[in-house]
Short mmCIF file of N, CA and C in Angstrom, two decimals:
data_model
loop_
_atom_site.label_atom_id
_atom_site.label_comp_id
_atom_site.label_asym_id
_atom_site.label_seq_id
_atom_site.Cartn_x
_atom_site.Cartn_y
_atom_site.Cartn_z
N UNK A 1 0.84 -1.18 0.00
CA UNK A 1 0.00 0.00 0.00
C UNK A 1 0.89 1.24 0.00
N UNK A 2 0.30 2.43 -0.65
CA UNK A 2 0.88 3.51 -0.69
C UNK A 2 0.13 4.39 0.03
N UNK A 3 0.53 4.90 0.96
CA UNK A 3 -0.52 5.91 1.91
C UNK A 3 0.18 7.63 1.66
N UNK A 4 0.82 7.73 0.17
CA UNK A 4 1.36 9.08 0.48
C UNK A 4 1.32 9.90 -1.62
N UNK A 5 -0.21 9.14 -1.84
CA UNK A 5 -0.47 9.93 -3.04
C UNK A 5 -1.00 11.08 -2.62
N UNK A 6 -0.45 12.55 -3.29
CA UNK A 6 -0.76 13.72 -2.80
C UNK A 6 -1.18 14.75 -3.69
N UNK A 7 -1.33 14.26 -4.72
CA UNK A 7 -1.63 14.81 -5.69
C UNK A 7 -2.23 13.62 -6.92
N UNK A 8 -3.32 14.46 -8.09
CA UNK A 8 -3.33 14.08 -9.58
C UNK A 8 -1.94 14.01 -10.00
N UNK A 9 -0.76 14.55 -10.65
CA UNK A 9 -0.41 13.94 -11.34
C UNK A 9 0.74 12.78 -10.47
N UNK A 10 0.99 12.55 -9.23
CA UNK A 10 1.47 11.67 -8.43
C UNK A 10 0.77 10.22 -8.58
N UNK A 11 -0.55 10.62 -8.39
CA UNK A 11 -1.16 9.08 -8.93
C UNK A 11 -1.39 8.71 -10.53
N UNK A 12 -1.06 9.72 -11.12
CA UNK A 12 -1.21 9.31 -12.56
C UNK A 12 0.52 8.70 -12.84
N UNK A 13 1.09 9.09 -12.33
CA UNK A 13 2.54 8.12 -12.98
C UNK A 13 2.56 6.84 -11.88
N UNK A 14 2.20 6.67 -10.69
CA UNK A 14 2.00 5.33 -10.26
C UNK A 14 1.05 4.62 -11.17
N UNK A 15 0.07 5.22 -10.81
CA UNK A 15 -0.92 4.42 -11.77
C UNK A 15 -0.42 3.68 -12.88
N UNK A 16 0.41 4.38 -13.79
CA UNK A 16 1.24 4.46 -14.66
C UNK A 16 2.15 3.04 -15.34
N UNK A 17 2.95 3.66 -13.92
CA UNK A 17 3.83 2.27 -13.61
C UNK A 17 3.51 1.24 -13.39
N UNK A 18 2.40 1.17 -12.11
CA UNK A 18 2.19 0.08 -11.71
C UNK A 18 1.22 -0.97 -12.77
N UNK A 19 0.57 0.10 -13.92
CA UNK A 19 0.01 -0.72 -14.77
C UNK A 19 1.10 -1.98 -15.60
N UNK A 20 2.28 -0.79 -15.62
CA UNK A 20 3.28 -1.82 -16.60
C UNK A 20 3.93 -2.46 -16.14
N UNK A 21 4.10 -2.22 -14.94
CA UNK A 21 5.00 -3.50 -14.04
C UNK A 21 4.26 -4.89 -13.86
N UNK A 22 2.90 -4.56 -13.69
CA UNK A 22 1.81 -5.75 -13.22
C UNK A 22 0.83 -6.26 -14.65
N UNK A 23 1.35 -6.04 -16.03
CA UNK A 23 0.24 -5.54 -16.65
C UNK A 23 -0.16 -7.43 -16.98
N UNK A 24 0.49 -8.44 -15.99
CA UNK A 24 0.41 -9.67 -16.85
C UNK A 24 -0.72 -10.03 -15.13
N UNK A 25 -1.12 -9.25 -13.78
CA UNK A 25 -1.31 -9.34 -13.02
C UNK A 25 -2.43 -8.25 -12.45
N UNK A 26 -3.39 -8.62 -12.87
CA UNK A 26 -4.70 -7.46 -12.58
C UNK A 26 -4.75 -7.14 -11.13
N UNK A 27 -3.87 -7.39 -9.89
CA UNK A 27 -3.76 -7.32 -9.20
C UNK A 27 -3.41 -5.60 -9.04
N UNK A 28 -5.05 -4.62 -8.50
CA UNK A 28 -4.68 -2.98 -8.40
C UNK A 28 -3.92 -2.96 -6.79
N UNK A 29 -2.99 -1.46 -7.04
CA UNK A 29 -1.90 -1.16 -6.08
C UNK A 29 -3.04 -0.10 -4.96
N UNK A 30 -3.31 -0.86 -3.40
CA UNK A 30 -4.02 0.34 -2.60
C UNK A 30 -3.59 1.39 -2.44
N UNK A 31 -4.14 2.27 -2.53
CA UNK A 31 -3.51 3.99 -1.81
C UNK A 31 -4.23 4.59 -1.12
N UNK A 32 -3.80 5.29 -0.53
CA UNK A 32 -4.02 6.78 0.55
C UNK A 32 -3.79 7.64 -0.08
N UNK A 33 -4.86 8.72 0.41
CA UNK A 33 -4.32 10.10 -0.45
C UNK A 33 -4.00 10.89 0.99
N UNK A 34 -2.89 11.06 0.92
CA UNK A 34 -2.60 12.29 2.00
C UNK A 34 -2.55 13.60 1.95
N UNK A 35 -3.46 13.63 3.36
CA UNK A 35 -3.90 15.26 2.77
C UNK A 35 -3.01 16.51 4.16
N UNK A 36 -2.79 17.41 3.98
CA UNK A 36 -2.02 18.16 4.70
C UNK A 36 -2.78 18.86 5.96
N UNK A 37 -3.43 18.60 7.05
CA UNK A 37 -4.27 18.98 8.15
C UNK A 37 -3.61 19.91 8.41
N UNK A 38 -2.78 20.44 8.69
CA UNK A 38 -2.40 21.32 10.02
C UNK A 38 -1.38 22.39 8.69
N UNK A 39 -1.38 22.56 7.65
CA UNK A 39 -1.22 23.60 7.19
C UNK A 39 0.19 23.53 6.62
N UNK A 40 1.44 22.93 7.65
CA UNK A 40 2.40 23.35 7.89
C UNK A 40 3.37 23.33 6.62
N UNK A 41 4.24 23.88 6.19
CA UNK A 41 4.94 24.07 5.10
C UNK A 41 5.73 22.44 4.58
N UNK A 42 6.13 22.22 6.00
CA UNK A 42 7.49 21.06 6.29
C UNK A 42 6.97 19.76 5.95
N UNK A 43 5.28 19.85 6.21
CA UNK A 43 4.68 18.37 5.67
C UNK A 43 4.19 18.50 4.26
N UNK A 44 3.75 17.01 3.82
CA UNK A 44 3.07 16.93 2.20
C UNK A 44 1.97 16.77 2.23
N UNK A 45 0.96 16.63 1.42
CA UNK A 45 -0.10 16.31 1.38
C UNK A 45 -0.85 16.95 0.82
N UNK A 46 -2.22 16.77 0.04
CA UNK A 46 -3.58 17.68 -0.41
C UNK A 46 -3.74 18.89 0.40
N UNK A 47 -3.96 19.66 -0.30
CA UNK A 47 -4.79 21.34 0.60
C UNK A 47 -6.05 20.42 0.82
N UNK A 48 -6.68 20.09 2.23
CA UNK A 48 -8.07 19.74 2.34
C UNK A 48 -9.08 19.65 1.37
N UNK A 49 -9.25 21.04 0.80
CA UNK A 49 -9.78 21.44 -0.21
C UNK A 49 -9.90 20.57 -1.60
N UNK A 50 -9.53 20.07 -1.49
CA UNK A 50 -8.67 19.49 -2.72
C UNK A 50 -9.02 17.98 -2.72
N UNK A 51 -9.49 17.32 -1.64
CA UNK A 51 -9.81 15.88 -1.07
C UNK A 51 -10.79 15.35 -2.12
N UNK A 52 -11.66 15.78 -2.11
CA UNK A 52 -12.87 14.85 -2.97
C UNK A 52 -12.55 15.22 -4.42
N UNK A 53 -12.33 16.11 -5.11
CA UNK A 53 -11.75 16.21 -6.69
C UNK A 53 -10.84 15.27 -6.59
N UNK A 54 -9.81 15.08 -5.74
CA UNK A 54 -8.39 14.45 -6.42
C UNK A 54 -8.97 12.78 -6.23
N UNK A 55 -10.11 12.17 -5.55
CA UNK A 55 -10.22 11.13 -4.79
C UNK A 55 -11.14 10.42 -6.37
N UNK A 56 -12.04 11.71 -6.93
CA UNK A 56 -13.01 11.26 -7.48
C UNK A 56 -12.45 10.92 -8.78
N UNK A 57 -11.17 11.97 -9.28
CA UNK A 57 -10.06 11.48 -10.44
C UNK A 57 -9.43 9.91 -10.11
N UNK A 58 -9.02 9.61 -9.32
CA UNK A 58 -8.26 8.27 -9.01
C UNK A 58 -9.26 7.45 -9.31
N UNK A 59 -10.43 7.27 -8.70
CA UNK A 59 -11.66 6.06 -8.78
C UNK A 59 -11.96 6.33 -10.17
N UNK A 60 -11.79 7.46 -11.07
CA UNK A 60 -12.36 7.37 -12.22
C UNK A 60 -11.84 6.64 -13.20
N UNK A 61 -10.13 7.67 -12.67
CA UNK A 61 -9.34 7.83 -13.99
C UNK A 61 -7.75 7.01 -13.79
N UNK A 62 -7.58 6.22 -12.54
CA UNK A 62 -6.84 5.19 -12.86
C UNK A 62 -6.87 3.75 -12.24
N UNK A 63 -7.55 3.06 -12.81
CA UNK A 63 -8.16 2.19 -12.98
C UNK A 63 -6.94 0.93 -12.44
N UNK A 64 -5.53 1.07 -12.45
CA UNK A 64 -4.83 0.54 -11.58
C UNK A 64 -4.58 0.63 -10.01
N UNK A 65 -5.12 1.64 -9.77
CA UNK A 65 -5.23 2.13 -8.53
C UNK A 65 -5.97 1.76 -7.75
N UNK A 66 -6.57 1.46 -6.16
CA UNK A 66 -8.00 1.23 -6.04
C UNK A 66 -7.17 1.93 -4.26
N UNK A 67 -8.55 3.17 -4.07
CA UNK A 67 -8.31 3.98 -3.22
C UNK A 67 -9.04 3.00 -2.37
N UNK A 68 -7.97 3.34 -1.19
CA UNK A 68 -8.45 3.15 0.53
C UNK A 68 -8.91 3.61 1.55
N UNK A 69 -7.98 4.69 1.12
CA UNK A 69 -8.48 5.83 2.18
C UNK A 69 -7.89 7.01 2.64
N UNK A 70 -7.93 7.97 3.72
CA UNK A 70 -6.97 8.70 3.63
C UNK A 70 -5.79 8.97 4.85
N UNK A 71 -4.47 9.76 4.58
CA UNK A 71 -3.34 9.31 5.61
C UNK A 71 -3.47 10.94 5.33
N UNK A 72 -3.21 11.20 7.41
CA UNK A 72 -2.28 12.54 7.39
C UNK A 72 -1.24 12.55 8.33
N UNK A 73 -0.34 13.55 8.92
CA UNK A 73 0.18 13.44 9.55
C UNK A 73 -0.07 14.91 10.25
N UNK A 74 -0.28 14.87 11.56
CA UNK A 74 -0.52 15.50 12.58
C UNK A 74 0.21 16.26 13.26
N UNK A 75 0.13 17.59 13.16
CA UNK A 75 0.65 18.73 14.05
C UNK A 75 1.77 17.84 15.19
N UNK A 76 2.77 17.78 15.20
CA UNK A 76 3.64 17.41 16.28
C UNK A 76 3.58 18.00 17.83
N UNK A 77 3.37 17.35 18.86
CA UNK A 77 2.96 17.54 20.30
C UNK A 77 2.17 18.45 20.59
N UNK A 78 0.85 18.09 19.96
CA UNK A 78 -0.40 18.80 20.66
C UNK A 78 -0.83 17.88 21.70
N UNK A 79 -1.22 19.12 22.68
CA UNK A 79 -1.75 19.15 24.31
C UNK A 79 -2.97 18.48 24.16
N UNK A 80 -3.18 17.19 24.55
CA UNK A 80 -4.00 16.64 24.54
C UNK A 80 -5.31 16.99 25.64
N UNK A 81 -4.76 17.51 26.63
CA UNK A 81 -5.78 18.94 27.59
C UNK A 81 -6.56 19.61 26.77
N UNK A 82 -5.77 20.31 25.82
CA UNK A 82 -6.83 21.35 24.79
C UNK A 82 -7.74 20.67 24.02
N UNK A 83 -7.85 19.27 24.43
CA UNK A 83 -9.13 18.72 23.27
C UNK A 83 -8.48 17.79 22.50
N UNK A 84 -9.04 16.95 22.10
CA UNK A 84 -8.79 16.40 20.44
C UNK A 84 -7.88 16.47 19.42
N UNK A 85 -6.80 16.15 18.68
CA UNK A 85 -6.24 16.56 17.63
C UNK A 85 -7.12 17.03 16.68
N UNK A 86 -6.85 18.71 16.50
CA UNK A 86 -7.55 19.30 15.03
C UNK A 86 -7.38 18.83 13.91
N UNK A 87 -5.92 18.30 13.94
CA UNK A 87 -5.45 17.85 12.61
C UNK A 87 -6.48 16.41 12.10
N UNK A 88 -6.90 15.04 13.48
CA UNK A 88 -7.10 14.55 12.92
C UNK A 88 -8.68 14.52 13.05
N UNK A 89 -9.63 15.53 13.58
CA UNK A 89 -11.02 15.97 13.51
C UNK A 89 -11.15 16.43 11.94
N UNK A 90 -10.05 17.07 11.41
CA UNK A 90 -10.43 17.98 10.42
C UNK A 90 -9.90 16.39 9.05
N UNK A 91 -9.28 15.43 9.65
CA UNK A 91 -9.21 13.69 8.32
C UNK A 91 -10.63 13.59 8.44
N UNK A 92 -10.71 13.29 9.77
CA UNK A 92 -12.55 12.76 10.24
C UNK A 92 -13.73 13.63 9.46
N UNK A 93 -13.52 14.51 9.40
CA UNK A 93 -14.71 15.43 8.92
C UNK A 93 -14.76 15.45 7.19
N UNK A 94 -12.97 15.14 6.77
CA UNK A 94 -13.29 15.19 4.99
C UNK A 94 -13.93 13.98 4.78
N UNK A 95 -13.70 12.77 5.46
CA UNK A 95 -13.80 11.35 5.34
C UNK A 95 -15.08 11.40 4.92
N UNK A 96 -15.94 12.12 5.95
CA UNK A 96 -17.94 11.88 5.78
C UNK A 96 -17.88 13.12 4.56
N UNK A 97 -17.66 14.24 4.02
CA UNK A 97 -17.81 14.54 3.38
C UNK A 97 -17.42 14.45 1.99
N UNK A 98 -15.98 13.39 1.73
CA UNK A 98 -15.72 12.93 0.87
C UNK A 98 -16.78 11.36 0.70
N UNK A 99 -17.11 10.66 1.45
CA UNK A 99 -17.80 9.74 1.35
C UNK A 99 -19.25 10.35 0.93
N UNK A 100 -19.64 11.31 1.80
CA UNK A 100 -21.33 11.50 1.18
C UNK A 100 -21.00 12.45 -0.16
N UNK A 101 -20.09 13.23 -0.48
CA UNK A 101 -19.83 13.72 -2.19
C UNK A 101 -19.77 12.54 -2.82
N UNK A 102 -19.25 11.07 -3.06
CA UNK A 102 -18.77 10.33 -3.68
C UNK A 102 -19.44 8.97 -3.77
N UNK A 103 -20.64 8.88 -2.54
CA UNK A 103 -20.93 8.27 -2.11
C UNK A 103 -20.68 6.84 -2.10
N UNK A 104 -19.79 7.00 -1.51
CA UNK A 104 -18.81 6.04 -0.57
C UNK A 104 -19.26 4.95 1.00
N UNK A 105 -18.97 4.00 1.00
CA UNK A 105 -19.41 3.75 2.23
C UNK A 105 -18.69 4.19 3.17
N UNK A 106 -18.59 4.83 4.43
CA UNK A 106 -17.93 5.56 5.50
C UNK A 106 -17.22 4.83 5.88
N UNK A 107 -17.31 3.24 6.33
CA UNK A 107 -16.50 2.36 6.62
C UNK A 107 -15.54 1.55 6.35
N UNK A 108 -15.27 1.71 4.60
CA UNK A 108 -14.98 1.44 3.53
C UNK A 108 -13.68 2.29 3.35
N UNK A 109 -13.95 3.54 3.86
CA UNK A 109 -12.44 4.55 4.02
C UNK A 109 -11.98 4.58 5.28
N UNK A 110 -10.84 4.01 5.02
CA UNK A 110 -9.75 3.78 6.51
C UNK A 110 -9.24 5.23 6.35
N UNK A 111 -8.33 5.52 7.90
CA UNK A 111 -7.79 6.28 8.21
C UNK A 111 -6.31 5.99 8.57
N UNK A 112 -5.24 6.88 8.20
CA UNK A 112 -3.99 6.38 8.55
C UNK A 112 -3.72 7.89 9.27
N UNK A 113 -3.78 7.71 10.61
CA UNK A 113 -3.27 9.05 11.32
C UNK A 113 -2.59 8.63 12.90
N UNK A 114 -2.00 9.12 12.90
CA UNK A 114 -1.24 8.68 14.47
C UNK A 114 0.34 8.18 13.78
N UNK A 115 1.28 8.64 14.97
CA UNK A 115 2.39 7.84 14.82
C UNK A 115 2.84 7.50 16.34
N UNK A 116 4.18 7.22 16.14
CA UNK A 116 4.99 6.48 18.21
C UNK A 116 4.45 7.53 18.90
N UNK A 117 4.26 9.10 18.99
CA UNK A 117 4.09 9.84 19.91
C UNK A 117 2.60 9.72 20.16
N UNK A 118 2.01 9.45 19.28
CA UNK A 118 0.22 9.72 19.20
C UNK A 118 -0.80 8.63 18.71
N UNK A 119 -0.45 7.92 18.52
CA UNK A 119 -0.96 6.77 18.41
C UNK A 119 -2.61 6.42 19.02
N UNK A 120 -2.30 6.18 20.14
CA UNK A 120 -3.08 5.77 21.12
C UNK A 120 -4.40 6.96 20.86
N UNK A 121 -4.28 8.11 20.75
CA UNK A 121 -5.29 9.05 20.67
C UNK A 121 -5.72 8.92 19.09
N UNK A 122 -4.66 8.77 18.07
CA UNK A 122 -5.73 8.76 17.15
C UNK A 122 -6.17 7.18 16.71
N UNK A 123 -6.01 6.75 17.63
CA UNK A 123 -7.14 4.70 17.63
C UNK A 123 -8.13 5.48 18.34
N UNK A 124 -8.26 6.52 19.94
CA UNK A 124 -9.38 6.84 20.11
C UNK A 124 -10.52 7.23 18.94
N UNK A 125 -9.98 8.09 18.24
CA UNK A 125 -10.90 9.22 17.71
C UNK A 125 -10.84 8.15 16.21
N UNK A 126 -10.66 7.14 15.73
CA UNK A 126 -11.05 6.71 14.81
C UNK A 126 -9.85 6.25 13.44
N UNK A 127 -8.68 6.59 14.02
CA UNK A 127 -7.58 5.62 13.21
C UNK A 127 -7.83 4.99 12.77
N UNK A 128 -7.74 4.07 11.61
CA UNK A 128 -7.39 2.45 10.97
C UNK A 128 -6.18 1.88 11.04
N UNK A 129 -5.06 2.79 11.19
CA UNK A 129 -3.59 2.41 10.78
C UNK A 129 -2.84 3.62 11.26
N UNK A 130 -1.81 3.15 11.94
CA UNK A 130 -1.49 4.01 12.48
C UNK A 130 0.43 3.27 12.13
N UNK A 131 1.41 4.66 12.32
CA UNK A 131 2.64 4.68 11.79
C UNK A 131 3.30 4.51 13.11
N UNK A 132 4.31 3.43 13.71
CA UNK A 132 4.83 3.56 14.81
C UNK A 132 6.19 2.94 14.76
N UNK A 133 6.83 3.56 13.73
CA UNK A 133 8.17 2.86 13.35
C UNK A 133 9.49 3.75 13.97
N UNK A 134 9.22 4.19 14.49
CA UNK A 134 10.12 4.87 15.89
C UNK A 134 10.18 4.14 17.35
N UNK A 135 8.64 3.98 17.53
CA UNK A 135 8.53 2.57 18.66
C UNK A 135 8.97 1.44 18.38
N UNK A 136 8.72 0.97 17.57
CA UNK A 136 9.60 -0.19 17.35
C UNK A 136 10.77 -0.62 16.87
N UNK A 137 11.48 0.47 15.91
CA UNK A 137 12.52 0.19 15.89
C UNK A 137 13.70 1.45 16.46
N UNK A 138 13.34 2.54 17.09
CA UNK A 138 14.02 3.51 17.87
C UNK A 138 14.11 4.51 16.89
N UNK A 139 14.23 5.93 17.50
CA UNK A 139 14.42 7.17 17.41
C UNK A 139 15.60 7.27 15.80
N UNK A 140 14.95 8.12 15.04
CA UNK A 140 15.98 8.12 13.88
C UNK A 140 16.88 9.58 13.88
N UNK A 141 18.42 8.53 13.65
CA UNK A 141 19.08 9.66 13.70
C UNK A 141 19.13 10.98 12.30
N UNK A 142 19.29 11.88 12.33
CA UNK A 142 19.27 12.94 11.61
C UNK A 142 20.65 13.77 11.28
N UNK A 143 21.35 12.71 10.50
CA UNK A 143 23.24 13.23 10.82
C UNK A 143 23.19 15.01 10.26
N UNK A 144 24.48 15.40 10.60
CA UNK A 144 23.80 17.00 10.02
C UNK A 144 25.44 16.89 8.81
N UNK A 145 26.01 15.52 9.02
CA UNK A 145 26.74 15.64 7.93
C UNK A 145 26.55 14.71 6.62
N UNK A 146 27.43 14.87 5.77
CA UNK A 146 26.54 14.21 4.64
C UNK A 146 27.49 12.62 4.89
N UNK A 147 26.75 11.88 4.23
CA UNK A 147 27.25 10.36 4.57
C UNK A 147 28.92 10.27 3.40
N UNK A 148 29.40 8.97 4.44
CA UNK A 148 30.60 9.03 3.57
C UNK A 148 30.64 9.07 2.55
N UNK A 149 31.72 9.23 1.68
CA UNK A 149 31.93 9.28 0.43
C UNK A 149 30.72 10.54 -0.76
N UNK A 150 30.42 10.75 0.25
CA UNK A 150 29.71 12.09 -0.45
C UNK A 150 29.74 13.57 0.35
N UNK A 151 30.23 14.77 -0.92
CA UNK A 151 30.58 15.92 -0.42
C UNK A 151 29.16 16.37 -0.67
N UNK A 152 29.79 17.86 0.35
CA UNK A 152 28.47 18.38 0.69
C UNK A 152 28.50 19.49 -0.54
N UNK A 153 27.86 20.17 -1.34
CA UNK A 153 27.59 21.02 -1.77
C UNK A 153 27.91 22.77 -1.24
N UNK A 154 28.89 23.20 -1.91
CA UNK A 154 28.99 24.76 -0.88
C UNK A 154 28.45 25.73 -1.85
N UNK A 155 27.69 26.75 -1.69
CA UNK A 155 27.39 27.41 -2.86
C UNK A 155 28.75 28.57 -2.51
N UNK A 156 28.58 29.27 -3.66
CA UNK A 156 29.66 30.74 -3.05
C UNK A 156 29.45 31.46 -4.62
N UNK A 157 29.84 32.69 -4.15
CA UNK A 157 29.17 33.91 -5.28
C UNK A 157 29.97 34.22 -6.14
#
């Protein structure tokens, strides 16, 4: 499964591929369309906005594809005091409105939201799948140099 189509033309070259890689194997590739909740520059995903057009192109228009549902990723360490994750109220809320535009069965579209830090809250509020590959296999390092045998790039004027 792919839980990180984020666009039309992203699923049109999977689609793409996966037609010609499999084309002896009618076997379609699942996806997620991930959509961007919380705004932020640093993540990927659909403008909200954007959820039921891009959902209703895939079911139409690539026919290798067969949508699942949708994945976001969630504002990093919200206060679970202040309520609910917005990020994943505002998956929950396209879900019924992409399902009743498309008419979809509600149960039929999984949710991929939560990771190691948050997990547990978004299985409350209605997860399907949740990302916890930090819990299980530990904290990833983030070297700030470039790996051996490769230089770093310097610009200069």
């Amino acid at each position: 499964m792919v839980e990180t189509i984020n666009s039309v033309k992203l699923a049109d070259k999977v689609n793409g591929s996966w037609h010609r890689l499999r084309a002896a194997n009618p076997q379609r590739l699942k996806i997620m369309v991930q959509i961007n909740t919380s705004g932020e520059e640093s993540k990927h995903g659909l403008p909200p906005e954007e959820t039921v057009n891009t959902v209703k192109y895939i079911i139409s228009r690539c026919p290798a594809l067969h949508f699942v549902g949708l994945m976001t990723i969630g504002r990093y360490g919200h206060d679970l005091t202040e309520g609910p994750n917005p990020d994943f109220q505002m998956l929950l809320s396209h879900r019924r409105e992409l399902c009743e535009s498309l008419q979809l069965p509600l149960e039929e579209v999984e949710l991929s939201m939560g990771m190691s830090t948050d997990f547990e809250h978004a299985i409350e509020v209605g997860s399907t799948n949740v990302r916890v590959g930090s819990t299980i296999f530990g904290e990833r390092e983030y070297p700030n140099t470039p790996s051996p045998g490769k230089k770093s790039k310097v610009m200069t004027e």
